[in-house]
XYZ file of C-alpha atoms in Angstrom:
367
model
C 6.187 -9.315 30.761
C 7.912 -8.935 27.225
C 7.780 -12.499 25.807
C 4.501 -11.820 23.882
C 3.214 -14.347 21.444
C 1.735 -12.693 18.546
C -0.013 -13.871 15.314
C -0.161 -11.504 12.238
C -2.329 -12.368 9.361
C -3.054 -11.148 5.879
C -1.249 -10.187 2.548
C -1.955 -10.572 -0.902
C -0.345 -7.288 -2.008
C 2.652 -5.197 -0.941
C -0.182 -2.903 0.604
C -1.024 -5.373 3.232
C 2.440 -7.116 3.619
C 4.427 -3.838 4.190
C 2.270 -2.733 7.168
C 2.261 -6.252 8.531
C 6.161 -6.365 8.406
C 6.396 -2.972 9.928
C 4.163 -3.833 13.021
C 6.241 -7.173 13.484
C 9.584 -5.054 13.424
C 8.214 -2.567 15.944
C 7.136 -5.350 18.253
C 10.546 -7.044 17.816
C 12.200 -3.701 18.486
C 10.496 -3.227 21.849
C 10.413 -6.866 22.894
C 13.250 -8.783 21.514
C 11.932 -12.074 23.292
C 8.669 -11.876 21.602
C 7.521 -14.740 19.327
C 5.908 -13.622 16.065
C 4.182 -15.948 13.467
C 2.685 -14.896 10.388
C -0.295 -16.587 8.620
C -0.838 -15.940 5.068
C -2.435 -17.278 1.939
C -0.255 -20.159 0.356
C 0.047 -18.951 -3.234
C 0.363 -15.205 -2.458
C 3.613 -12.871 -2.332
C 3.503 -13.016 1.483
C 5.000 -16.631 1.317
C 8.044 -15.105 -0.033
C 8.327 -11.476 1.268
C 7.720 -12.469 4.899
C 10.483 -14.954 5.334
C 12.775 -12.495 3.381
C 12.063 -10.144 6.240
C 13.129 -12.589 8.834
C 9.681 -14.188 10.074
C 8.214 -17.581 9.943
C 4.928 -17.893 8.044
C 2.310 -20.619 7.571
C 0.240 -20.792 4.367
C -3.603 -21.456 4.260
C -5.249 -22.634 1.032
C -7.767 -19.736 1.241
C -8.573 -17.719 -1.919
C -11.211 -15.162 -2.955
C -14.687 -15.646 -4.037
C -15.046 -15.750 -8.056
C -17.582 -13.133 -8.711
C -17.674 -14.033 -12.559
C -18.328 -17.791 -12.037
C -20.758 -19.061 -9.142
C -19.967 -22.703 -9.804
C -16.228 -22.141 -9.102
C -17.127 -21.012 -5.559
C -17.822 -24.458 -4.499
C -13.949 -25.062 -4.479
C -13.381 -21.533 -2.644
C -15.838 -22.951 0.001
C -13.962 -26.177 0.456
C -10.673 -24.274 0.517
C -12.223 -21.764 3.316
C -13.401 -24.704 5.432
C -9.906 -26.269 5.415
C -8.157 -22.831 6.054
C -10.472 -22.539 9.217
C -9.576 -25.897 10.358
C -5.830 -25.298 9.882
C -6.123 -21.748 11.466
C -7.855 -23.356 14.570
C -4.854 -25.849 14.733
C -2.136 -23.295 14.518
C -3.741 -21.045 17.039
C -4.338 -23.791 19.718
C -0.643 -24.960 19.257
C 0.963 -21.413 19.164
C -1.186 -19.848 22.075
C -1.026 -16.357 20.900
C -1.671 -13.400 23.230
C -3.263 -11.370 20.278
C -4.101 -11.776 16.567
C -3.443 -8.998 14.339
C -5.161 -8.894 10.859
C -3.915 -6.605 8.163
C -6.471 -7.568 5.302
C -6.131 -10.023 2.586
C -7.484 -13.480 2.062
C -5.709 -14.971 4.995
C -6.921 -12.560 7.608
C -10.446 -13.881 7.512
C -10.255 -17.433 8.743
C -7.384 -16.522 11.011
C -9.067 -13.670 12.874
C -12.384 -15.431 12.904
C -10.833 -18.597 14.746
C -9.024 -16.416 17.137
C -12.037 -14.518 18.331
C -13.783 -17.886 18.372
C -11.138 -19.264 20.753
C -11.252 -16.044 22.964
C -8.037 -14.509 21.574
C -8.044 -10.767 21.366
C -8.133 -9.340 17.965
C -6.739 -6.131 16.396
C -7.529 -5.059 12.870
C -5.350 -2.606 10.916
C -7.492 -1.002 8.047
C -5.587 0.779 5.530
C -8.225 1.922 3.236
C -10.944 4.683 3.500
C -13.446 1.942 2.617
C -13.408 -1.285 4.516
C -13.533 -4.752 2.878
C -16.200 -7.215 3.384
C -13.883 -9.343 5.521
C -12.897 -6.529 7.852
C -16.431 -5.407 8.295
C -17.330 -8.710 9.228
C -14.478 -9.043 11.689
C -14.736 -5.563 13.065
C -17.622 -6.656 15.426
C -15.138 -9.238 16.908
C -12.139 -6.927 17.273
C -11.060 -5.182 20.333
C -9.538 -2.602 18.344
C -9.579 -1.343 14.902
C -6.466 0.961 13.776
C -7.350 3.026 10.969
C -5.980 5.683 8.445
C -9.022 7.821 7.472
C -11.729 9.698 9.354
C -15.230 8.613 9.106
C -14.764 4.878 9.651
C -17.527 4.613 11.990
C -19.848 3.661 9.145
C -17.970 0.168 8.974
C -16.857 -0.437 12.501
C -18.138 0.244 16.068
C -17.064 3.700 17.080
C -15.675 2.780 20.507
C -13.094 0.476 19.006
C -11.770 2.831 16.293
C -8.286 4.503 16.890
C -6.575 6.642 14.209
C -3.054 5.452 13.857
C -2.413 6.020 10.016
C -0.631 3.274 7.976
C 3.231 2.507 8.395
C 5.407 3.928 5.839
C 9.032 2.983 4.878
C 11.673 4.308 7.315
C 14.010 5.355 4.546
C 11.556 7.977 3.287
C 11.660 10.048 6.469
C 14.637 12.042 5.515
C 14.383 12.548 1.809
C 14.975 16.314 1.906
C 18.765 15.769 2.303
C 18.920 13.401 -0.747
C 18.356 15.709 -3.546
C 21.890 15.886 -5.100
C 22.595 12.206 -4.743
C 19.116 11.480 -6.410
C 19.653 13.830 -9.204
C 23.141 11.858 -9.867
C 21.417 8.493 -9.444
C 18.846 9.178 -12.110
C 21.236 11.325 -14.385
C 18.844 14.228 -14.446
C 19.131 18.054 -14.028
C 18.175 20.265 -11.029
C 16.681 23.100 -12.948
C 13.995 21.394 -14.884
C 10.729 19.884 -13.781
C 10.554 16.145 -12.697
C 7.659 14.066 -13.120
C 7.522 10.686 -11.265
C 5.200 7.950 -12.683
C 4.330 4.916 -10.539
C 2.100 2.039 -11.434
C 2.908 -0.582 -8.741
C 5.502 -3.327 -9.044
C 3.443 -5.171 -11.894
C 2.611 -1.994 -13.571
C -0.463 -0.087 -14.547
C -1.524 -0.560 -18.372
C -3.513 2.647 -18.580
C -1.048 4.835 -16.763
C 1.648 3.438 -19.230
C -0.366 3.907 -22.249
C -0.949 7.507 -21.381
C 2.812 8.199 -20.777
C 3.680 6.518 -24.012
C 1.036 8.695 -26.097
C 1.996 11.916 -24.153
C 5.926 11.404 -23.934
C 6.540 13.764 -27.042
C 4.548 16.225 -25.341
C 6.560 15.939 -21.998
C 9.878 16.282 -24.058
C 8.543 19.342 -25.736
C 7.724 20.893 -22.452
C 11.282 20.101 -21.166
C 9.965 17.922 -18.320
C 12.215 15.156 -16.923
C 10.660 11.704 -16.158
C 11.232 8.983 -13.718
C 8.907 6.102 -14.958
C 8.302 2.780 -13.039
C 7.012 0.828 -15.892
C 6.120 -2.355 -13.885
C 7.409 -5.980 -14.604
C 4.618 -6.844 -17.294
C 5.362 -3.700 -19.485
C 9.035 -3.083 -19.132
C 10.404 -5.149 -22.269
C 7.882 -3.639 -24.639
C 8.408 -0.122 -23.414
C 12.133 -0.750 -23.640
C 11.811 -1.990 -27.234
C 9.656 1.011 -28.217
C 12.102 3.490 -26.803
C 15.450 1.923 -27.884
C 16.125 4.745 -30.501
C 14.714 7.622 -28.282
C 17.460 10.074 -27.469
C 16.298 12.058 -24.456
C 18.512 12.428 -21.468
C 15.577 13.572 -19.297
C 14.094 10.080 -19.233
C 14.944 7.431 -16.665
C 12.729 4.289 -16.714
C 12.887 0.893 -15.135
C 10.489 -2.046 -14.242
C 11.107 -1.264 -10.688
C 12.607 1.680 -8.554
C 14.676 0.297 -5.879
C 15.514 3.699 -4.288
C 11.945 4.992 -3.843
C 13.466 7.694 -1.511
C 15.789 9.244 -4.137
C 12.597 9.248 -6.739
C 10.327 11.030 -4.070
C 13.192 13.388 -3.210
C 13.327 15.133 -6.844
C 9.714 14.659 -7.863
C 7.757 17.873 -8.472
C 4.806 15.985 -9.119
C 3.751 12.186 -8.723
C 1.302 10.006 -10.896
C 0.238 7.115 -9.042
C -2.446 4.482 -8.321
C -4.371 5.075 -5.187
C -3.124 2.191 -2.942
C -3.475 3.214 0.696
C 0.247 2.701 1.467
C 1.344 4.920 -1.419
C -1.232 7.641 -0.493
C 0.054 7.413 3.204
C 3.595 8.123 1.853
C 2.693 10.909 -0.251
C 0.916 12.688 2.649
C 3.949 12.388 4.934
C 6.059 13.538 2.061
C 3.780 16.432 0.984
C 3.798 15.437 -2.671
C 1.457 16.886 -4.983
C -0.059 13.892 -6.891
C -2.320 12.954 -9.750
C -4.163 9.752 -8.671
C -5.360 7.320 -11.432
C -7.378 4.694 -8.996
C -7.133 1.002 -10.252
C -10.663 -0.071 -11.261
C -9.543 -3.915 -10.779
C -9.622 -3.806 -6.933
C -12.548 -4.995 -4.623
C -15.520 -2.554 -4.035
C -13.497 -0.002 -5.994
C -11.654 1.208 -2.757
C -8.801 2.997 -4.558
C -11.333 5.454 -6.107
C -12.724 6.042 -2.624
C -9.049 6.506 -1.183
C -8.489 9.182 -4.030
C -11.777 10.854 -3.403
C -10.849 11.424 0.332
C -8.084 13.647 -0.891
C -9.407 14.948 -4.045
C -12.704 16.126 -2.328
C -10.365 18.346 -0.079
C -8.070 19.644 -2.726
C -5.290 17.379 -1.645
C -4.900 15.643 -4.931
C -6.079 15.635 -8.724
C -8.234 12.517 -9.494
C -8.326 11.227 -12.935
C -10.369 8.008 -13.695
C -8.716 5.057 -15.366
C -10.922 5.159 -18.373
C -9.913 8.571 -19.514
C -6.352 8.542 -18.300
C -4.971 7.525 -21.596
C -6.018 10.827 -23.095
C -6.132 13.157 -20.070
C -3.181 12.112 -17.843
C -0.091 13.782 -19.617
C -1.736 17.011 -20.456
C -3.033 17.312 -16.975
C 0.593 16.723 -15.731
C 1.986 19.224 -18.081
C -0.516 21.852 -17.035
C 0.089 21.303 -13.312
C 3.966 21.368 -13.740
C 3.628 24.775 -15.170
C 1.594 26.098 -12.146
C 3.805 26.410 -9.241
C 1.016 28.039 -7.069
C -1.325 24.952 -7.602
C 1.463 22.503 -6.885
C 2.182 24.286 -3.616
C -1.530 24.335 -2.844
C -1.766 20.511 -3.403
C 1.501 19.971 -1.247
C 0.164 21.843 1.567
C -3.292 20.291 1.698
C -2.265 16.627 1.292
C 0.118 17.376 4.351
C -2.926 17.857 6.298
C -3.714 14.080 6.043
C -0.397 12.909 7.083
C -0.216 10.476 10.173
C 3.310 9.962 11.697
C 4.870 7.135 13.720
C 2.109 4.779 12.715
C 3.753 1.464 13.499
C 4.657 2.706 16.970
C 1.079 4.034 17.609
C -0.382 0.642 16.407
C 1.971 -1.400 18.634
C 0.869 0.904 21.557
C -2.658 -0.325 20.896
C -1.481 -3.811 20.620
C -0.040 -3.793 24.096
C -3.110 -1.973 25.420
C -5.417 -4.837 24.189
C -3.010 -7.722 25.428
C -2.569 -6.007 28.995
C -6.368 -5.392 29.222
């Protein structure tokens, strides 16, 4: 039987949406007749990204709890109750063989209702520290696919399978793209290249650190590929309009990440689970600056899982403005240390994650 019916739920950030779409693509690749329905949160980015990837999505009015104002949580509870009722109706109408949760607001009510209606549930946990929703749902899940060791403190051990996080297919053969990439960014082959990422919206502290240390980078002869993020691009472009340095390429967004990774000697990045999975597979030396603005500080925990094993350098957000660029310059001058970081981060790589997750999906359905 290959006309499976699958619900995939979650989103809120690219880090949740990308694995969800990768899993859907792998199911569709193996079973072209499978019916796949996404359930997201109605005002989040999945409502645009999922249809763009070719899948139908239904939005729930669910939102996160407001930690600052307890009074505002009355409306959050009203929306949650409405979302549970909507999820129940969708599941009853669609009659899925399985419900897959990838994290994010919508996965809570969807997976809770699915398990209440005796639909098997699979969770894909991207981070090294499980969020509240997934911890609650873990007891109801038939399988929990994880990317880090030691997740038994959050989920029942007998349901955990190590699969890793799906990564973009275009990143698998970057070794062959060096020359194209240098041409694309207008950079030279014989000078070190620093890649700076702050996510699609941007990371204020990372950008401040780079702006403050740009003269030092130029002085050291280091070339820079800098993704400023949408929020910061206009002000940075204005500040740098008179700068004449051919070794700097910057934009609000890097559409050819395969090229950027291909030529980077060192990466500076936030510590989102998806990005870390990519860096492990690509064996890239990295300085991680975890975002302090995420639930339960899970980016710091992701970063520590690497830095405690000499697989990354961790610089806390509150000191990145001062320390980031001097640390990057020092590292780029130490070929041995770069090689050491590259070798250690490679030990955390998990390959073919989408395929391995879908193997588990099929096992759960057939069981």
